[in-house]
XYZ file of C-alpha atoms in Angstrom:
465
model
C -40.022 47.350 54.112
C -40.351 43.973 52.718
C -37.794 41.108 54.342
C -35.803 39.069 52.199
C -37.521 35.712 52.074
C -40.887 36.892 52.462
C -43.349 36.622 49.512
C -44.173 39.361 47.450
C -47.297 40.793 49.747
C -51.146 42.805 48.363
C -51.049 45.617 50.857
C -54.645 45.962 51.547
C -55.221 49.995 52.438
C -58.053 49.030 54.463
C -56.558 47.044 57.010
C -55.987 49.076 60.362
C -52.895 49.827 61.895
C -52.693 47.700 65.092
C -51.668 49.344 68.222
C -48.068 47.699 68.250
C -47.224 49.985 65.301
C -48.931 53.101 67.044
C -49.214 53.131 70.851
C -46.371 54.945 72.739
C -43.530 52.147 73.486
C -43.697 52.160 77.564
C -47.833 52.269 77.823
C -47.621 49.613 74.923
C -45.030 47.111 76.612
C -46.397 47.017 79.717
C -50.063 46.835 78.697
C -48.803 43.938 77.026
C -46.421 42.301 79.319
C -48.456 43.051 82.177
C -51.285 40.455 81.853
C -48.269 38.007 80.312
C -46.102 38.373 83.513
C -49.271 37.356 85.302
C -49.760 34.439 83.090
C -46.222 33.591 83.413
C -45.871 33.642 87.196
C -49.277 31.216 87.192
C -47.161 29.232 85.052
C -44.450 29.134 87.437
C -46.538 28.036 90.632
C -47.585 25.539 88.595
C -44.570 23.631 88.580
C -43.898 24.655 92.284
C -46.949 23.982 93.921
C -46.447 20.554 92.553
C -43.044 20.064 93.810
C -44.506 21.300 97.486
C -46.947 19.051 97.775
C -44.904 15.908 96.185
C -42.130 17.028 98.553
C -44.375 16.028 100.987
C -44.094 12.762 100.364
C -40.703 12.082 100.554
C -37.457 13.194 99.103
C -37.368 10.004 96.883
C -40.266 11.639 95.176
C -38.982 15.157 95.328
C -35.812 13.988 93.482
C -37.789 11.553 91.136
C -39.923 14.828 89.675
C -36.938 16.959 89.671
C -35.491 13.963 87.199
C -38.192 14.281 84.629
C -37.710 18.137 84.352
C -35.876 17.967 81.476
C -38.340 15.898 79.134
C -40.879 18.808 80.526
C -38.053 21.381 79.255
C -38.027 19.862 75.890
C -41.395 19.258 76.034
C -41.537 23.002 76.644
C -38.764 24.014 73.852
C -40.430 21.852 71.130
C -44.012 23.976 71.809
C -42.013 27.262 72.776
C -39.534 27.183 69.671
C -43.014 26.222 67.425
C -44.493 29.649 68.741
C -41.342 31.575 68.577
C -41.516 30.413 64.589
C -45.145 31.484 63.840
C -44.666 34.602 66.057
C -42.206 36.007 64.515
C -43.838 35.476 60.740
C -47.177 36.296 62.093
C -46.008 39.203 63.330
C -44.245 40.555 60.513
C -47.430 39.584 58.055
C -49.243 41.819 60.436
C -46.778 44.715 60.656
C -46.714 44.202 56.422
C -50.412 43.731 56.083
C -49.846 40.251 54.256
C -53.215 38.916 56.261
C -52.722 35.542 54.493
C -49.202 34.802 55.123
C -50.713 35.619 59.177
C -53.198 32.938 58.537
C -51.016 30.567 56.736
C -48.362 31.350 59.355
C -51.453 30.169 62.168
C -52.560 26.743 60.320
C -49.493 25.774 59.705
C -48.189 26.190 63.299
C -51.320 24.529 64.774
C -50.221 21.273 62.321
C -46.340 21.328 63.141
C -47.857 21.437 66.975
C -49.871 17.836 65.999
C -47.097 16.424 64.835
C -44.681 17.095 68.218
C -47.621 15.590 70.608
C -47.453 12.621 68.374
C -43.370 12.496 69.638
C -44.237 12.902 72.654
C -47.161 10.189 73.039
C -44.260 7.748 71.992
C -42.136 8.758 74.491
C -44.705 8.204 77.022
C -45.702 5.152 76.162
C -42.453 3.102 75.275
C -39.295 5.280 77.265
C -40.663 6.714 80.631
C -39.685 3.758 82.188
C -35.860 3.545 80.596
C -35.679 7.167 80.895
C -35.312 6.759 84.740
C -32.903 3.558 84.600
C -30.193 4.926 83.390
C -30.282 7.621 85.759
C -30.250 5.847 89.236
C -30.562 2.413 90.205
C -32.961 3.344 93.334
C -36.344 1.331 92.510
C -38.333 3.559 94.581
C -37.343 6.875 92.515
C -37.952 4.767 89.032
C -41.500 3.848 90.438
C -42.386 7.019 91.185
C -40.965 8.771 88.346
C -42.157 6.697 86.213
C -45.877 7.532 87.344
C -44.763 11.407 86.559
C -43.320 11.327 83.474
C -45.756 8.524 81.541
C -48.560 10.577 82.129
C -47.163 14.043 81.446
C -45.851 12.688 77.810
C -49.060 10.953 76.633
C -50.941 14.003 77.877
C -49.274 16.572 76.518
C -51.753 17.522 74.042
C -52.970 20.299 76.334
C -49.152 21.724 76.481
C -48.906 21.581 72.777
C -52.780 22.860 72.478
C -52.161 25.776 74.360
C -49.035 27.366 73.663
C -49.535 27.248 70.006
C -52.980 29.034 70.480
C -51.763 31.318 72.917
C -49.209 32.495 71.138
C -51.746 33.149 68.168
C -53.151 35.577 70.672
C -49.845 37.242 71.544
C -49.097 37.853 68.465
C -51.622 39.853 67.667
C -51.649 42.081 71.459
C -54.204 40.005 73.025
C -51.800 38.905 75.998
C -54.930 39.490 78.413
C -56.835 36.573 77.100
C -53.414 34.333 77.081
C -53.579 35.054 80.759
C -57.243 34.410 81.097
C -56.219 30.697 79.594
C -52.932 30.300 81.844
C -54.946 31.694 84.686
C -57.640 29.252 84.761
C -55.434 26.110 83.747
C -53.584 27.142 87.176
C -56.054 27.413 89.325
C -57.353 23.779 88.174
C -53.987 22.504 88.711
C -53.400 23.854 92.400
C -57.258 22.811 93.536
C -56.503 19.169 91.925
C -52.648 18.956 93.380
C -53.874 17.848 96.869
C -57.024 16.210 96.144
C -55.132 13.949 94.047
C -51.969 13.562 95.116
C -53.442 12.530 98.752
C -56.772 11.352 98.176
C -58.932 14.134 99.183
C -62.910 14.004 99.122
C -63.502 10.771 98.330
C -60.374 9.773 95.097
C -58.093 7.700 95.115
C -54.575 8.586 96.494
C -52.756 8.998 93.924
C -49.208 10.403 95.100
C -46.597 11.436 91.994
C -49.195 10.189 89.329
C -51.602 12.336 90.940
C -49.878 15.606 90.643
C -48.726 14.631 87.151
C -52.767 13.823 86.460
C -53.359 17.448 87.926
C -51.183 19.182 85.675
C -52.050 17.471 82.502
C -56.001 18.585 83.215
C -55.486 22.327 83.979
C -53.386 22.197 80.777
C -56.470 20.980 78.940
C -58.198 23.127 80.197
C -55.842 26.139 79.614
C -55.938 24.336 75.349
C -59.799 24.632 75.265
C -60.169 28.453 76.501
C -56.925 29.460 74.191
C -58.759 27.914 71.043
C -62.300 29.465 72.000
C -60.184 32.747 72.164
C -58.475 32.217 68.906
C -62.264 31.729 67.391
C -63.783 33.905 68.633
C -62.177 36.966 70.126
C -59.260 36.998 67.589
C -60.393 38.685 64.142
C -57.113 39.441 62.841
C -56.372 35.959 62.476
C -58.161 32.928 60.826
C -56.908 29.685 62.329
C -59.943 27.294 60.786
C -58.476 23.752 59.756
C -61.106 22.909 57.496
C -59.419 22.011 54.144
C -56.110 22.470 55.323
C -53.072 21.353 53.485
C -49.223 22.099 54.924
C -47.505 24.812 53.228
C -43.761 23.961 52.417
C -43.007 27.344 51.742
C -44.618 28.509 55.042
C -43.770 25.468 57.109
C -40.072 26.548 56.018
C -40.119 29.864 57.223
C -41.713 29.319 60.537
C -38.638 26.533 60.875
C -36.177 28.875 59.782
C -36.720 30.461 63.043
C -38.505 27.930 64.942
C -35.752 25.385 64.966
C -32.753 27.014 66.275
C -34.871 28.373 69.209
C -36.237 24.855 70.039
C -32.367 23.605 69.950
C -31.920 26.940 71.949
C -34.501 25.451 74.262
C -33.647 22.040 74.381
C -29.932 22.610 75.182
C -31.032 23.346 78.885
C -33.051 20.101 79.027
C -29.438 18.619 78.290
C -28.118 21.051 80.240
C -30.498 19.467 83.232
C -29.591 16.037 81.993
C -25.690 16.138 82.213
C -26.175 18.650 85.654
C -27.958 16.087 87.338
C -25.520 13.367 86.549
C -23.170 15.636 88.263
C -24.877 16.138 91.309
C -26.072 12.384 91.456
C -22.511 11.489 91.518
C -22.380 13.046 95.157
C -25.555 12.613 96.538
C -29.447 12.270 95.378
C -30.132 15.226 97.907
C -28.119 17.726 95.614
C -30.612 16.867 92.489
C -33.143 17.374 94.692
C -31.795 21.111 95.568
C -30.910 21.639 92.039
C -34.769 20.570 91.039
C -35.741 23.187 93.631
C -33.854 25.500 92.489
C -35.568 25.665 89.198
C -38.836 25.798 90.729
C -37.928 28.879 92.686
C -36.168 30.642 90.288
C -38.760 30.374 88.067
C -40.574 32.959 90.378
C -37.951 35.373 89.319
C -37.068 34.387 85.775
C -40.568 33.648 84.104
C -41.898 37.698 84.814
C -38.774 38.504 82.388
C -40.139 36.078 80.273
C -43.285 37.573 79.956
C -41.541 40.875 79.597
C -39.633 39.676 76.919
C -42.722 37.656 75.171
C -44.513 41.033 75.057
C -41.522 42.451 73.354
C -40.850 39.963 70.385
C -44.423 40.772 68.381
C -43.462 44.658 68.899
C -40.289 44.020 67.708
C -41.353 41.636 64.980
C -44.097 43.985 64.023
C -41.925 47.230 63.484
C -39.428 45.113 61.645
C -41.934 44.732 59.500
C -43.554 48.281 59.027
C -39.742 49.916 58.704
C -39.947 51.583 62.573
C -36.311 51.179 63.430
C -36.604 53.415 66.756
C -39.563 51.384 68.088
C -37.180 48.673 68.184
C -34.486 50.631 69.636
C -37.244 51.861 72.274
C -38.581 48.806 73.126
C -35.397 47.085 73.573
C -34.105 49.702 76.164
C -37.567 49.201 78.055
C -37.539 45.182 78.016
C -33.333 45.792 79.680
C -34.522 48.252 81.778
C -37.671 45.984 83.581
C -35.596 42.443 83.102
C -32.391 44.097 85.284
C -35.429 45.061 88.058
C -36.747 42.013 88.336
C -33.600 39.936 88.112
C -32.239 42.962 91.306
C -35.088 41.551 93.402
C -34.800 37.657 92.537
C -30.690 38.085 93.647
C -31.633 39.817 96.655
C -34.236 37.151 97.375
C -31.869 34.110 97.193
C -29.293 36.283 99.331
C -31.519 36.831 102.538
C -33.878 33.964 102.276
C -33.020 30.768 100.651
C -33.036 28.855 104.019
C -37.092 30.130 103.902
C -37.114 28.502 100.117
C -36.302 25.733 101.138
C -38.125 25.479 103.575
C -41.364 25.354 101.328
C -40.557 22.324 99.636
C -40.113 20.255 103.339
C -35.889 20.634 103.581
C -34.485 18.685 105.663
C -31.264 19.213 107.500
C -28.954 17.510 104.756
C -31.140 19.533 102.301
C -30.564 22.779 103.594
C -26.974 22.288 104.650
C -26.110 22.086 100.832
C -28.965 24.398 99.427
C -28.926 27.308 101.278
C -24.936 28.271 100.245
C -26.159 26.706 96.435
C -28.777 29.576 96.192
C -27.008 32.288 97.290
C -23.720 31.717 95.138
C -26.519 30.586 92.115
C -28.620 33.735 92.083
C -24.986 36.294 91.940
C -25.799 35.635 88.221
C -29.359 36.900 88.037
C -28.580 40.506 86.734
C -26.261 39.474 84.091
C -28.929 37.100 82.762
C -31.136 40.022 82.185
C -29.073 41.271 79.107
C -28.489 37.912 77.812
C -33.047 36.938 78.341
C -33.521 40.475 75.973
C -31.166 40.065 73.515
C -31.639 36.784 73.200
C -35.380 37.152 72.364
C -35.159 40.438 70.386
C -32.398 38.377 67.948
C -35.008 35.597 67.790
C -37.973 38.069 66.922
C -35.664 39.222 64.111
C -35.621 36.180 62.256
C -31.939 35.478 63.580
C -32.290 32.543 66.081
C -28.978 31.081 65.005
C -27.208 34.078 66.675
C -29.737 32.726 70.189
C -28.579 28.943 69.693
C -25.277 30.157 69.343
C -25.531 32.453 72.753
C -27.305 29.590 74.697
C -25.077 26.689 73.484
C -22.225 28.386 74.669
C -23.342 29.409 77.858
C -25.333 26.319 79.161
C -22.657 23.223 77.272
C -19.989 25.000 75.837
C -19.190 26.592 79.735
C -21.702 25.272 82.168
C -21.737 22.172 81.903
C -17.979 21.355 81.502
C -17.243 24.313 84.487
C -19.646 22.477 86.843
C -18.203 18.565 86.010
C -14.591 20.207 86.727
C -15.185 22.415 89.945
C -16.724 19.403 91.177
C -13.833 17.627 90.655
C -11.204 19.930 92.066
C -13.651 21.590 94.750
C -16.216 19.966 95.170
C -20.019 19.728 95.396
C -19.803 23.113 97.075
C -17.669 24.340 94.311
C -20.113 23.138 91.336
C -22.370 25.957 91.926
C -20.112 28.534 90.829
C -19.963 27.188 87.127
C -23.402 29.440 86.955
C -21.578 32.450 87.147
C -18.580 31.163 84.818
C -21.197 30.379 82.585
C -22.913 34.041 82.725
C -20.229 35.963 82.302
C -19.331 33.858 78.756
C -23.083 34.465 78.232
C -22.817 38.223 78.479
C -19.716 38.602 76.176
C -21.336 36.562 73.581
C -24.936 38.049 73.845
C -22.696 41.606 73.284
C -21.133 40.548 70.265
C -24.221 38.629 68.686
C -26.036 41.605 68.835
C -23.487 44.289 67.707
C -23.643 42.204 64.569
C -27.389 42.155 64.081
C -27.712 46.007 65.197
C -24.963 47.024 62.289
C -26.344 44.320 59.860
C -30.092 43.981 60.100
C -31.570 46.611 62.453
C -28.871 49.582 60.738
C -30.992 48.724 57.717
C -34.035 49.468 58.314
C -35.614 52.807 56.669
C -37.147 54.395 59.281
C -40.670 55.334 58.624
C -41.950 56.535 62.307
């Protein structure tokens, strides 16, 4: 089946049918998610081994990295949303044998990945400072989070580097080497954490700048593997810049899809913006919970990403080849394994969030208001699942408006208004609930967003499995 909006494609007869199109669904998703839920839980202590060991400093320091987290989210949607955009062509190219629209799709997401790290060099070098100023008035949390956030912006070359490459390798199945990439950039981030964060073996104690040095350098080095991959172990796709010019046409479709699910990522880095104000307005220790929070659930939440990372290219791939029930199959597979995980993170935050907390150096204040804040917080985990799968398969289908559309309700349509209004009537105590408020708007909305894709897009399909 050819999609509407794709070029006219020269099916090449020789071209082998990868093992996306082929392999039985459940061997197929986890071979593929497996290595990726790896890569994504490295990807999670990342962020929280440098919370622990900043937390170490002081709470002032705790709360001033907490405060960058969402220029790191849209940091994060900006590269994500790029990937999601060349995925989901790629994909399809593959599943259609159009092997140059994949290596269009590849240059031309490498460039559009240039061009954000050039946005974000600005914002490092002229609005770190003012970021933090409008936010609090306390000089010591400006200093220090100024430190963080200057240097994670004006590095971010190795974010940008390695998600776009990595997802060149997840698109077509090679999720082992993406965690080969993640895996090493991790390890160099939690050896360099403490060494230069407190001076260790002879540097220079660096404190917040330190951990923010720390990540930036095991994201390099995460950038340099990915692209040696892409070269070298990844045939199916040709990713060589040499004579490069942008593709309009190209550059079009990968935004088509691209763009709504980088506004469906950045809407929880102002989701974190206007939350924080919230919490700030009662005390600094509740953005400081809320920042750990994020880190911990990201334990949970990050495997279902890389469940649902593995699924898109299978999805994206039988979209393209006309396998309507591989879809269906995988689908039920990715609900299946997200409700799991999500069981265990809500049964986590139920027994144990005074032990959470506890990892980042709580103090009393901090676990007076955190420990009730996780356990009301992660009620909402198993709904989430549904909303994390659809969400992606809608995206891998070329429909991310239907995934902005989910996600703006949910996180500033609901969340953010429920949590500014049970503050007001209830509480800081009471704010926490807006996360289930929000999830149950989510679920409705995911429901009917994907009833109309099933009857209108997926319905469609002529099966040929």
């Amino acid at each position: 089946m050819q999609e509407s909006g794709l070029p006219a494609q020269k099916v090449s007869h020789n071209v082998q049918e990868n093992k996306m199109g082929v392999m039985p669904l459940n061997r197929l998703l986890i071979g593929m998610a497996g290595p990726m839920i790896v890569s994504q839980l490295l990807l999670a202590l990342y962020n929280i081994v440098d919370s622990v060991f900043v937390a170490r400093l002081c709470e002032d320091a705790l709360t001033a990295v907490s405060l960058a987290y969402p220029i790191q989210v849209l940091i994060l949607a900006i590269g994500v949303g790029t990937g999601v955009g060349v995925n989901a062509m790629l994909s399809r190219c593959l599943g259609a044998k159009d092997r140059q629209g994949a290596d269009s799709a590849a240059r031309n997401g490498i460039f559009l990945a240039a061009c954000s790290y050039v946005v974000f060099l600005l914002v490092g070098l002229f609005f770190s400072r003012g970021f933090y100023t409008v936010q609090t008035d306390n000089p010591v949390i400006v200093g220090y989070g100024y430190d963080y956030l200057s240097v994670i912006c004006i590095a971010s070359f190795g974010t940008f580097g390695q998600m776009i490459y990595e997802r060149l390798l997840q698109s077509t199945g090679k999720t082992g080497l993406s965690m080969v990439t993640q895996g090493v950039g991790a390890i160099v981030n939690i050896i360099l954490d403490p060494i230069l964060i407190f001076g260790l073996l002879g540097c220079p104690r660096m404190e917040v700048r330190g951990a923010a040095l720390a990540t930036v350098i095991g994201q390099c080095v995460s950038a340099v593997l990915a692209v040696y991959f892409c070269y070298r172990k990844n045939p199916e796709v040709d990713c060589r810049m040499r004579g490069f010019r942008p593709d309009g046409r190209t550059l079009g479709r990968i935004c088509r899809v691209g763009v709504p699910a980088i506004f469906m990522q950045a809407i929880s880095s102002i989701m974190n913006f206007g939350m924080n104000q919230v919490l700030l307005a009662f005390t600094s220790t509740a953005t400081a919970v809320f920042g750990i929070y994020f880190k911990a659930q990201a334990i949970i939440f990050q495997p279902v990403f890389g469940i649902t990372n593995a699924m898109a290219p299978i999805v994206a791939y039988n979209y393209g080849a006309g396998k309507r029930r591989r879809i269906y199959g995988v689908m039920k597979l990715a609900w299946l394994y997200a409700a799991v995980l999500m069981l265990i993170g809500t049964v986590l935050f139920e027994t144990a969030p005074g032990f959470i907390l506890s990892l980042f150096s709580a103090s009393e204040s901090m676990l007076a208001i955190g420990i009730p804040a996780l356990r009301i917080i992660g009620a909402h985990f198993v709904p989430a699942a549904f909303c994390i799968v659809t969400i992606s398969t809608i995206s891998a289908l070329g429909k991310s408006v239907y995934s902005l559309i989910i996600s703006f309700c949910r996180q500033l349509l609901v969340l953010l208004p429920a949590g500014y209004l049970l503050g007001r009537i209830g509480g800081l105590h009471a704010v926490w609930w807006s996360y289930i408020v929000a999830e149950c708007a989510s679920v409705l909305t995911s429901a009917i967003c994907l009833r109309r894709v099933n009857r209108t897009l997926i319905c469609t399909i002529p099966d040929r499995s």
